[in-house]
mmCIF file of N, CA and C and ligand atoms in Angstrom:
data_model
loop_
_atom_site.group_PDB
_atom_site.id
_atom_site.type_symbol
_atom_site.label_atom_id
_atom_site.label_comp_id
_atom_site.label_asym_id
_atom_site.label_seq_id
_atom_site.Cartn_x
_atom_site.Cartn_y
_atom_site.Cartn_z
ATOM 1 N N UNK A 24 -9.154 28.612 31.591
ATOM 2 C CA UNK A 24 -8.251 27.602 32.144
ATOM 3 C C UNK A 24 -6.874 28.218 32.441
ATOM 4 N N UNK A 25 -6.198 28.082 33.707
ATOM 5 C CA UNK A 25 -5.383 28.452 34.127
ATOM 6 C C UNK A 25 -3.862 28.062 33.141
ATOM 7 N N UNK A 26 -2.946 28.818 33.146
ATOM 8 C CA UNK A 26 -1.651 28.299 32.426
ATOM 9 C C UNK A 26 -0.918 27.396 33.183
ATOM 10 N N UNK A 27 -0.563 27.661 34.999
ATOM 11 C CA UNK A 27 0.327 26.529 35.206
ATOM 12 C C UNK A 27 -1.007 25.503 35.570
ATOM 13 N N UNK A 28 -0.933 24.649 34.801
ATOM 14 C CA UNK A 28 -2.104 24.034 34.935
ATOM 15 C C UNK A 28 -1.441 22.290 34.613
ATOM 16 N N UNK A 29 -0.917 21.570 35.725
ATOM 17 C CA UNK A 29 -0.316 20.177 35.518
ATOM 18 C C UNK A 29 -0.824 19.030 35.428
ATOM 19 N N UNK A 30 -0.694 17.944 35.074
ATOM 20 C CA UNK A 30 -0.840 16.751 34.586
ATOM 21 C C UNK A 30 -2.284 16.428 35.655
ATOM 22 N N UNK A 31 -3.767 16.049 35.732
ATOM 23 C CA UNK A 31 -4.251 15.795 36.856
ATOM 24 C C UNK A 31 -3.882 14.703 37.433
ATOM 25 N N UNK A 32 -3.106 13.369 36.729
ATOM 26 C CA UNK A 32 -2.742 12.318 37.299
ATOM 27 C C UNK A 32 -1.601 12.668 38.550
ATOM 28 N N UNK A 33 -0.841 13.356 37.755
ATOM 29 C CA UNK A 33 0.621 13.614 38.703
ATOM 30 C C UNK A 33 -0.008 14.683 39.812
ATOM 31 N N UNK A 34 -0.846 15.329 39.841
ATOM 32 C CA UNK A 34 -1.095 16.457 40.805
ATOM 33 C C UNK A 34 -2.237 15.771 41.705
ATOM 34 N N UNK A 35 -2.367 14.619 41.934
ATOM 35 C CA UNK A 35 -2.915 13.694 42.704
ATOM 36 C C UNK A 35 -1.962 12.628 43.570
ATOM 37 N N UNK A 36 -1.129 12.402 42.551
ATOM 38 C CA UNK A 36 -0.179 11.705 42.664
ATOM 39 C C UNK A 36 0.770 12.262 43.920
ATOM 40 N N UNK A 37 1.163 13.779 43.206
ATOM 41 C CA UNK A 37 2.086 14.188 44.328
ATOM 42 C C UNK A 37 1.114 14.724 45.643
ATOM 43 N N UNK A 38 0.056 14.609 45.480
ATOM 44 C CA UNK A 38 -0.496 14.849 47.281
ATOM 45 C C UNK A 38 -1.088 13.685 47.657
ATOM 46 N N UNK A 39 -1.060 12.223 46.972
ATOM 47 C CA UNK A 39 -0.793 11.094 48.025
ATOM 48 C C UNK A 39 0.598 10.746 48.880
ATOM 49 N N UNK A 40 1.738 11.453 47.831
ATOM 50 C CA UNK A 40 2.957 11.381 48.394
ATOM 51 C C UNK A 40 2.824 12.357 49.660
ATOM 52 N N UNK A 41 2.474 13.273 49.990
ATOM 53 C CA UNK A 41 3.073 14.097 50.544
ATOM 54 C C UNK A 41 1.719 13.917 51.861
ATOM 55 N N UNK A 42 1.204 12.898 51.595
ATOM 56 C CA UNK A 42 0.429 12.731 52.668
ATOM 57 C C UNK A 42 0.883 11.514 53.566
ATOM 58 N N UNK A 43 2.190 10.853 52.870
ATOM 59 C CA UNK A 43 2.523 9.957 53.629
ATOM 60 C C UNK A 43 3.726 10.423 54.315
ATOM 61 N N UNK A 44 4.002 11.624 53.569
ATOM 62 C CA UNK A 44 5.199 12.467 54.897
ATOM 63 C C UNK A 44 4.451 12.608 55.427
ATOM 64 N N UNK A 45 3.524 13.776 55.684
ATOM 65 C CA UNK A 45 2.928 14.253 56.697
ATOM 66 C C UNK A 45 2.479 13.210 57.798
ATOM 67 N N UNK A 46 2.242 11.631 57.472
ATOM 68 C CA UNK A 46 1.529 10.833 58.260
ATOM 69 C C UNK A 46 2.594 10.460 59.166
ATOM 70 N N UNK A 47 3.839 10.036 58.675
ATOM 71 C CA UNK A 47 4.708 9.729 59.174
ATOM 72 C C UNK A 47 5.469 10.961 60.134
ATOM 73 N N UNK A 48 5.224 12.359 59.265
ATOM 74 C CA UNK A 48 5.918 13.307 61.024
ATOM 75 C C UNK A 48 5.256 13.428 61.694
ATOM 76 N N UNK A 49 3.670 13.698 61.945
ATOM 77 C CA UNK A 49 2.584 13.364 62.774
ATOM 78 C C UNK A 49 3.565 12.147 63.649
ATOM 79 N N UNK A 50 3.323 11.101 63.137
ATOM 80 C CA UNK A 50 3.898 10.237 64.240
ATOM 81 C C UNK A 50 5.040 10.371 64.822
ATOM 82 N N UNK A 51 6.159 11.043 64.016
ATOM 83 C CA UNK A 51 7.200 11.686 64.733
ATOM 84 C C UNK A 51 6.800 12.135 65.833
ATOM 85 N N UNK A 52 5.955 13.449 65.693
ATOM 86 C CA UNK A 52 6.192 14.578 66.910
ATOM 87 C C UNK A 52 5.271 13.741 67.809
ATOM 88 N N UNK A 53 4.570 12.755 67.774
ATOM 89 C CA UNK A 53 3.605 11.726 68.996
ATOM 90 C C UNK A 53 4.664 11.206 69.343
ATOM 91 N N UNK A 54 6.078 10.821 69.370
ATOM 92 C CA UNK A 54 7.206 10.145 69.884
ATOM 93 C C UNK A 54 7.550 11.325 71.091
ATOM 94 N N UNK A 55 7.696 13.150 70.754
ATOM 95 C CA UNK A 55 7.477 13.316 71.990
ATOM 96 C C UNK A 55 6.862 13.721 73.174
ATOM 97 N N UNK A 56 5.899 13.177 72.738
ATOM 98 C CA UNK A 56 5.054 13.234 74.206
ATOM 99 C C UNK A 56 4.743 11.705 74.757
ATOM 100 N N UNK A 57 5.664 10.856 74.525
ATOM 101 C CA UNK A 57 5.616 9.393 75.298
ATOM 102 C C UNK A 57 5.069 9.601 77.301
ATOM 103 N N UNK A 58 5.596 10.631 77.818
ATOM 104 C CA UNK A 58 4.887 10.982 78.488
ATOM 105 C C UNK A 58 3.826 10.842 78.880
ATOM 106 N N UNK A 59 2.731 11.076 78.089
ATOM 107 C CA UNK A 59 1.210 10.777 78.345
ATOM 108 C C UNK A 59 0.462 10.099 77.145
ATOM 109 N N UNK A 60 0.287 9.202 77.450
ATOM 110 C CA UNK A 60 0.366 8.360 76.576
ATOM 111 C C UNK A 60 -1.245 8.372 75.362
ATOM 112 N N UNK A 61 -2.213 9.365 76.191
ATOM 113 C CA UNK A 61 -3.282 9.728 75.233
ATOM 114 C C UNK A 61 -2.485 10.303 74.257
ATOM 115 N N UNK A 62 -1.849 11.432 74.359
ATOM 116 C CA UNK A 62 -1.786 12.524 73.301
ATOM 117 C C UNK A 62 -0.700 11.793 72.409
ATOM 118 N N UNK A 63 -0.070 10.701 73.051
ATOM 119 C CA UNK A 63 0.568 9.990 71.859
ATOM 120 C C UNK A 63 -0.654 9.088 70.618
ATOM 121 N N UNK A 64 -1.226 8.440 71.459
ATOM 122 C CA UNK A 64 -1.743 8.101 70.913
ATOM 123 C C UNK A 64 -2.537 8.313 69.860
ATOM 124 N N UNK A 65 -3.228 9.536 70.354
ATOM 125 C CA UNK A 65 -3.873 10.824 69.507
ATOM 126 C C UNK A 65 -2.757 10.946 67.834
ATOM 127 N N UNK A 66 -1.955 11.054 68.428
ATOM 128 C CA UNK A 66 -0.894 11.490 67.071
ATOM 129 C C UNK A 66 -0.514 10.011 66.364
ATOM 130 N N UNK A 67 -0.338 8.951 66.955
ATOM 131 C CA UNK A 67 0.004 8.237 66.206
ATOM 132 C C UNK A 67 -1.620 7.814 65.014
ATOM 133 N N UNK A 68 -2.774 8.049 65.891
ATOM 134 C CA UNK A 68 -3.706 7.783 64.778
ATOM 135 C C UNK A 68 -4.212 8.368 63.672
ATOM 136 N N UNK A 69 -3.462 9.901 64.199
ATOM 137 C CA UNK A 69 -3.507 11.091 63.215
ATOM 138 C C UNK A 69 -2.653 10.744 62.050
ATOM 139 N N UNK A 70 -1.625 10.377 62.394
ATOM 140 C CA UNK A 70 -0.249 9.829 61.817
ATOM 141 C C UNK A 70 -0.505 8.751 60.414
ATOM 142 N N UNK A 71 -1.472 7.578 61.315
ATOM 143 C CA UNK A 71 -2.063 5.897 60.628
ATOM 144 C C UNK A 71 -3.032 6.820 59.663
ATOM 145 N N UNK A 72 -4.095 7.168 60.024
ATOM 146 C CA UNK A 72 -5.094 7.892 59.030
ATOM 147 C C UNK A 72 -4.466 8.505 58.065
ATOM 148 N N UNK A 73 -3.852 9.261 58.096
ATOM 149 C CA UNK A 73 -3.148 10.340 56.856
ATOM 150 C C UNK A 73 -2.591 9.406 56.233
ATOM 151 N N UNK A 74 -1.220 8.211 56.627
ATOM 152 C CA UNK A 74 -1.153 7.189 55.903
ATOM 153 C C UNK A 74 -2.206 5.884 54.953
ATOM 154 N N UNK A 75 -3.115 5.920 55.954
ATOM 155 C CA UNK A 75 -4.321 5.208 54.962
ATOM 156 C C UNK A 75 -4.992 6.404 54.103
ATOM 157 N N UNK A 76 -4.927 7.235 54.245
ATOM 158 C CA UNK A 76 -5.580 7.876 53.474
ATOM 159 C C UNK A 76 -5.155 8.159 52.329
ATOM 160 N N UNK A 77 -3.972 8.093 52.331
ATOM 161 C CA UNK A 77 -2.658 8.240 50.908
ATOM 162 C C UNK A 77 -2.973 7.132 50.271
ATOM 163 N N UNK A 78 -2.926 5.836 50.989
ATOM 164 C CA UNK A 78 -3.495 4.546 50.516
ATOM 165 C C UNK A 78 -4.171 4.741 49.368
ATOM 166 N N UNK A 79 -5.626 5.523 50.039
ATOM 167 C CA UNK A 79 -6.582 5.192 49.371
ATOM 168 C C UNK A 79 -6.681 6.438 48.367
ATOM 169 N N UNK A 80 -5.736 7.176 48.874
ATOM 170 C CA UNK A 80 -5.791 8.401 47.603
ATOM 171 C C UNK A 80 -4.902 7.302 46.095
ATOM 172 N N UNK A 81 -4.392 6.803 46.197
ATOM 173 C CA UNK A 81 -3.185 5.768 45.582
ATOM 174 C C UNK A 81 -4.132 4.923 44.745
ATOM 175 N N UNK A 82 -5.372 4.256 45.399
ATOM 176 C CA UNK A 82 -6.023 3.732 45.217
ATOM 177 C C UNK A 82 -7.251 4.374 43.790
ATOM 178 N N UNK A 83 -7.614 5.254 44.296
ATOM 179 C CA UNK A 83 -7.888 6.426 43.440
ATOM 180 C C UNK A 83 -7.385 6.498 42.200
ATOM 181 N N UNK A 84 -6.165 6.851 42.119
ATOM 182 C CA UNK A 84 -5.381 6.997 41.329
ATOM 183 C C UNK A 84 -5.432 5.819 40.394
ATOM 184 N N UNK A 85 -5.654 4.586 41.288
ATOM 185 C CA UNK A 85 -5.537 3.658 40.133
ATOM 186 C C UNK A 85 -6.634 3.623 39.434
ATOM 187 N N UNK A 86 -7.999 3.743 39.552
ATOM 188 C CA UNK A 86 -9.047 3.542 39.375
ATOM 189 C C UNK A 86 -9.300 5.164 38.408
ATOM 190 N N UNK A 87 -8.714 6.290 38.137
ATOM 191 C CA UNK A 87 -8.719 6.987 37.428
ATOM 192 C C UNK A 87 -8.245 6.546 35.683
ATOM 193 N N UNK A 88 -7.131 6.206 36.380
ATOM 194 C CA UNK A 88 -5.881 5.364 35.637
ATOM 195 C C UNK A 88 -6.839 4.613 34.698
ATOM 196 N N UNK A 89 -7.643 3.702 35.074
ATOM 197 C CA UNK A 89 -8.160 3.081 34.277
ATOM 198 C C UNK A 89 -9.248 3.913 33.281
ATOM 199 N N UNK A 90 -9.917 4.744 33.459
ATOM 200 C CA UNK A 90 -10.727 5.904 32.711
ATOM 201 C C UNK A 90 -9.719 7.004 31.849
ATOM 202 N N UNK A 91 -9.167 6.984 32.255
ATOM 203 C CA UNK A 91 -7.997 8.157 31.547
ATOM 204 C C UNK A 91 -7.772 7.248 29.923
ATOM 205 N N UNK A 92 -7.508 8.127 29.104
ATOM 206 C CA UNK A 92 -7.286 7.434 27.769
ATOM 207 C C UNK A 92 -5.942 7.744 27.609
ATOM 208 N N UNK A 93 -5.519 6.700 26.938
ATOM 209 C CA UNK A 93 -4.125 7.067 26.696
ATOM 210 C C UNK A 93 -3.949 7.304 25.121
ATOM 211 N N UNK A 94 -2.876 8.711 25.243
ATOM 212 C CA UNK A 94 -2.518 8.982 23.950
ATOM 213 C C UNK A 94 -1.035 8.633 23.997
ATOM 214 N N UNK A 95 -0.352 9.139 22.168
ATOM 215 C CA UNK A 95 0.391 9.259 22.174
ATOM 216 C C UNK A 95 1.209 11.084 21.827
ATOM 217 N N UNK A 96 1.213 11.842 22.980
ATOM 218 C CA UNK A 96 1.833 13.022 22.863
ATOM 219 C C UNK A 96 2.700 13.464 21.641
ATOM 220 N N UNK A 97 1.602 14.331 20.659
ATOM 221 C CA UNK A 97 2.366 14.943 19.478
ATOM 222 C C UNK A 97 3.760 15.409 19.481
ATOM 223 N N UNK A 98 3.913 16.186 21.031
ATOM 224 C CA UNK A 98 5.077 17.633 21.008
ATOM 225 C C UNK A 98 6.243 16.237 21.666
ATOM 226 N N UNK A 99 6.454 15.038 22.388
ATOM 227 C CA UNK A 99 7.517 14.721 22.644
ATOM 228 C C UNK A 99 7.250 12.863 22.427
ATOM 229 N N UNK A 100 6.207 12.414 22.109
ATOM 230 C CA UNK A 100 6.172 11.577 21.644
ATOM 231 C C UNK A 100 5.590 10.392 21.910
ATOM 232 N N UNK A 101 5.534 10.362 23.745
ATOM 233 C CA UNK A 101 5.459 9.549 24.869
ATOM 234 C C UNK A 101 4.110 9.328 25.231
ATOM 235 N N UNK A 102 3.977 8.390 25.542
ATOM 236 C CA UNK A 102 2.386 7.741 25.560
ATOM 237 C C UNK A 102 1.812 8.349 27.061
ATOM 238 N N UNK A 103 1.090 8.610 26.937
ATOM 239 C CA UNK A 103 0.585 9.887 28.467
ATOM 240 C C UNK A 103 -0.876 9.334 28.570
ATOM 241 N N UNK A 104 -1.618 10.076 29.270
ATOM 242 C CA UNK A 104 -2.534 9.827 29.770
ATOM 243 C C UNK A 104 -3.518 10.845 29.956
ATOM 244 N N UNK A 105 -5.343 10.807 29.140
ATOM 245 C CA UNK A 105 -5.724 12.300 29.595
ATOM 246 C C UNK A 105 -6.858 12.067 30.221
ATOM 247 N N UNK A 106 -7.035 12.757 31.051
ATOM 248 C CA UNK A 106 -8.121 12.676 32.519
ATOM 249 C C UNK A 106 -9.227 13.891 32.049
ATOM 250 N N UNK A 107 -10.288 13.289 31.354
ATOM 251 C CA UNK A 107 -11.749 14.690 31.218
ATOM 252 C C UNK A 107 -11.579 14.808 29.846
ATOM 253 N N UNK A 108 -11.919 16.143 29.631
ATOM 254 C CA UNK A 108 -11.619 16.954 28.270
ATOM 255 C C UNK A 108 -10.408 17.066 27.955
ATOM 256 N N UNK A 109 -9.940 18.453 28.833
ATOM 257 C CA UNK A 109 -8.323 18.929 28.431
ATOM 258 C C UNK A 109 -7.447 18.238 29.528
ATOM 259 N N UNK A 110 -6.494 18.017 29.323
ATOM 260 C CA UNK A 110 -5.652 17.618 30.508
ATOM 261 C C UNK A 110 -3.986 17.781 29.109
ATOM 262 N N UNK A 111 -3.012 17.763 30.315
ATOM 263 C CA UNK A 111 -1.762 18.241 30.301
ATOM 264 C C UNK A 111 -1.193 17.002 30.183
ATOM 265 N N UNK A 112 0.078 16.674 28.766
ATOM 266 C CA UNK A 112 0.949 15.683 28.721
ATOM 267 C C UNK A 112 1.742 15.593 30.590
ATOM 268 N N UNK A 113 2.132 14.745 30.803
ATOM 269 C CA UNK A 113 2.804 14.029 31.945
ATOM 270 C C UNK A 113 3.915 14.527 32.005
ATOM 271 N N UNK A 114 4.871 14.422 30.574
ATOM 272 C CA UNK A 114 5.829 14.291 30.601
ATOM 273 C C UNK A 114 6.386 15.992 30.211
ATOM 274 N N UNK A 115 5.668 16.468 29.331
ATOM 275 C CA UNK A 115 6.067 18.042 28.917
ATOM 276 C C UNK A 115 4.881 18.863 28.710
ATOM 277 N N UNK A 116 3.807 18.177 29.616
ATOM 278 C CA UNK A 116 3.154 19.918 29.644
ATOM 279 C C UNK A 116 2.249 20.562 28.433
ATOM 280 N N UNK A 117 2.143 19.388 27.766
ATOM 281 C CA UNK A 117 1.876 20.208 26.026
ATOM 282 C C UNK A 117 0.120 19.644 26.690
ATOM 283 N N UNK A 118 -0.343 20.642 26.392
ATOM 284 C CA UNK A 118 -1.959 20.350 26.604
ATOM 285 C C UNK A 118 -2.542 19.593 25.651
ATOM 286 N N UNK A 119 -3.131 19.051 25.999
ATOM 287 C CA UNK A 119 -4.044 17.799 24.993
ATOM 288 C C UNK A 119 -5.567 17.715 24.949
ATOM 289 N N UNK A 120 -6.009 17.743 24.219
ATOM 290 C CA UNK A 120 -7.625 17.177 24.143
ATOM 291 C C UNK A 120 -8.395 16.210 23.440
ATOM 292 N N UNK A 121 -9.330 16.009 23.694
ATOM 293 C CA UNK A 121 -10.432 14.580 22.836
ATOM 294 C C UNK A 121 -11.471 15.032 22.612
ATOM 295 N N UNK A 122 -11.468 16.662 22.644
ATOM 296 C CA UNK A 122 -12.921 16.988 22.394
ATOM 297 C C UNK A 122 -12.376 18.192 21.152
ATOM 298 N N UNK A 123 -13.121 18.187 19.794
ATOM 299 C CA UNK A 123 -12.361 18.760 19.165
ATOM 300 C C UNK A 123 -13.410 20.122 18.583
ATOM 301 N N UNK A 124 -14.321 19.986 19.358
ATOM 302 C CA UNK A 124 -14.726 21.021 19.736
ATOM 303 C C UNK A 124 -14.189 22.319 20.591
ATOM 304 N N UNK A 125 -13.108 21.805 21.115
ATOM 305 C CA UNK A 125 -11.942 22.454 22.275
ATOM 306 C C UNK A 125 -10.787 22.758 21.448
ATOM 307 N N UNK A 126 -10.769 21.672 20.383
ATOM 308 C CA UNK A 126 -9.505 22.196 19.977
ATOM 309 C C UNK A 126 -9.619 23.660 19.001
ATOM 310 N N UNK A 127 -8.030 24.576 19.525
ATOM 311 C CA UNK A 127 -7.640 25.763 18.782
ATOM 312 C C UNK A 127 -9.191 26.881 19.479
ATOM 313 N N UNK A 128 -9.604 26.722 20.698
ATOM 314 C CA UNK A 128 -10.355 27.700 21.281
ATOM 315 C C UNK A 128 -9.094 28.285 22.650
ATOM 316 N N UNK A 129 -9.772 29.098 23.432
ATOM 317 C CA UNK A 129 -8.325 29.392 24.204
ATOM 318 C C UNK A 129 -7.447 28.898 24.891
ATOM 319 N N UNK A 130 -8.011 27.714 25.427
ATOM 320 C CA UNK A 130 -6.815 26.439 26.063
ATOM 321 C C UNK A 130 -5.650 26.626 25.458
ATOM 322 N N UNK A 131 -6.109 26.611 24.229
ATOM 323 C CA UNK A 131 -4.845 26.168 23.136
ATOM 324 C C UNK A 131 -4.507 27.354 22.569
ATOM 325 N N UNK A 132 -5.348 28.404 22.103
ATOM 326 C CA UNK A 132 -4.896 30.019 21.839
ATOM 327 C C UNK A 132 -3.611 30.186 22.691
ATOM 328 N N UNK A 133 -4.097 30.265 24.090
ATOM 329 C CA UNK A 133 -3.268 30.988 25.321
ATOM 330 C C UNK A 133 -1.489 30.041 24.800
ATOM 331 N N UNK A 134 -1.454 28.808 24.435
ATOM 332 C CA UNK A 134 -0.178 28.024 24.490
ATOM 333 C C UNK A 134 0.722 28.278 22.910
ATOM 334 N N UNK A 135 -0.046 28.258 22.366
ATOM 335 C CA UNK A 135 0.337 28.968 20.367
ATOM 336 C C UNK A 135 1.046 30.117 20.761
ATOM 337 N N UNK A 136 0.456 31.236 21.694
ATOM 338 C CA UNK A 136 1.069 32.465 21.871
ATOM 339 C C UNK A 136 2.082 32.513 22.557
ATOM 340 N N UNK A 137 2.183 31.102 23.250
ATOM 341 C CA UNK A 137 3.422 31.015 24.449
ATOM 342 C C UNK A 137 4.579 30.628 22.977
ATOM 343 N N UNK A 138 4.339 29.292 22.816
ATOM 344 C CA UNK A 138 5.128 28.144 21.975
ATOM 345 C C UNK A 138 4.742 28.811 20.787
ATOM 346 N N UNK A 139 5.808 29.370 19.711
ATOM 347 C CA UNK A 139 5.632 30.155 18.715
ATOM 348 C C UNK A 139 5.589 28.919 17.423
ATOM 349 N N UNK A 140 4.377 28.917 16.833
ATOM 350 C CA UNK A 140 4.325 28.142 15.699
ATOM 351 C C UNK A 140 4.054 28.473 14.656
HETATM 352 ZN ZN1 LIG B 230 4.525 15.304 25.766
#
């Protein structure tokens, strides 16, 4: 398992966001070619799609949301959320698990050696 390895909620999260920029400059740059009015068009649906699609990435999200268990984060305190086996506090990163078969194997080796305990 990789070290920068972030929250899976938030790393979903931030590429529904960034799909509703993208939807919205798509439709920007279809503003200039008003000109011909296919290739606008073309872009503005390129534009609508990427925006519904954030939608439904959003949507997603909620419906994870509901499967995710919520803990309460040992290292800062804050009630987080974990998606699978291992997944990453929200708020600081401190790796977490529910399988304790996982716990103190290298997930957690690799972070002991980081965070000196
Ligand atoms: Zn935490």
């Amino acid at each position: 398992m990789a070290l920068k390895y972030s929250s899976k909620i938030n790393k979903i999260r931030t590429f529904a966001l960034s799909l509703i920029f993208i939807g919205f400059f798509i439709m920007y740059i279809g503003i200039f070619f008003r000109t011909s009015p296919i290739i606008m068009t073309i872009f503005m649906m390129l534009g609508l799609l990427s925006i519904v699609g954030s939608t439904v990435v959003y949507f997603w999200i909620g419906m994870l949301s509901t499967k995710a268990v919520q803990v309460t984060c040992p290292s800062c305190g804050k009630t987080t959320k974990i998606l699978g086996r291992v997944d990453m506090c929200m708020y600081c990163n401190e790796p977490l698990t529910l399988d304790p078969n996982l716990e103190g194997k290298d997930f957690d080796e690799k972070y002991n050696r980081k965070t000196v305990e």
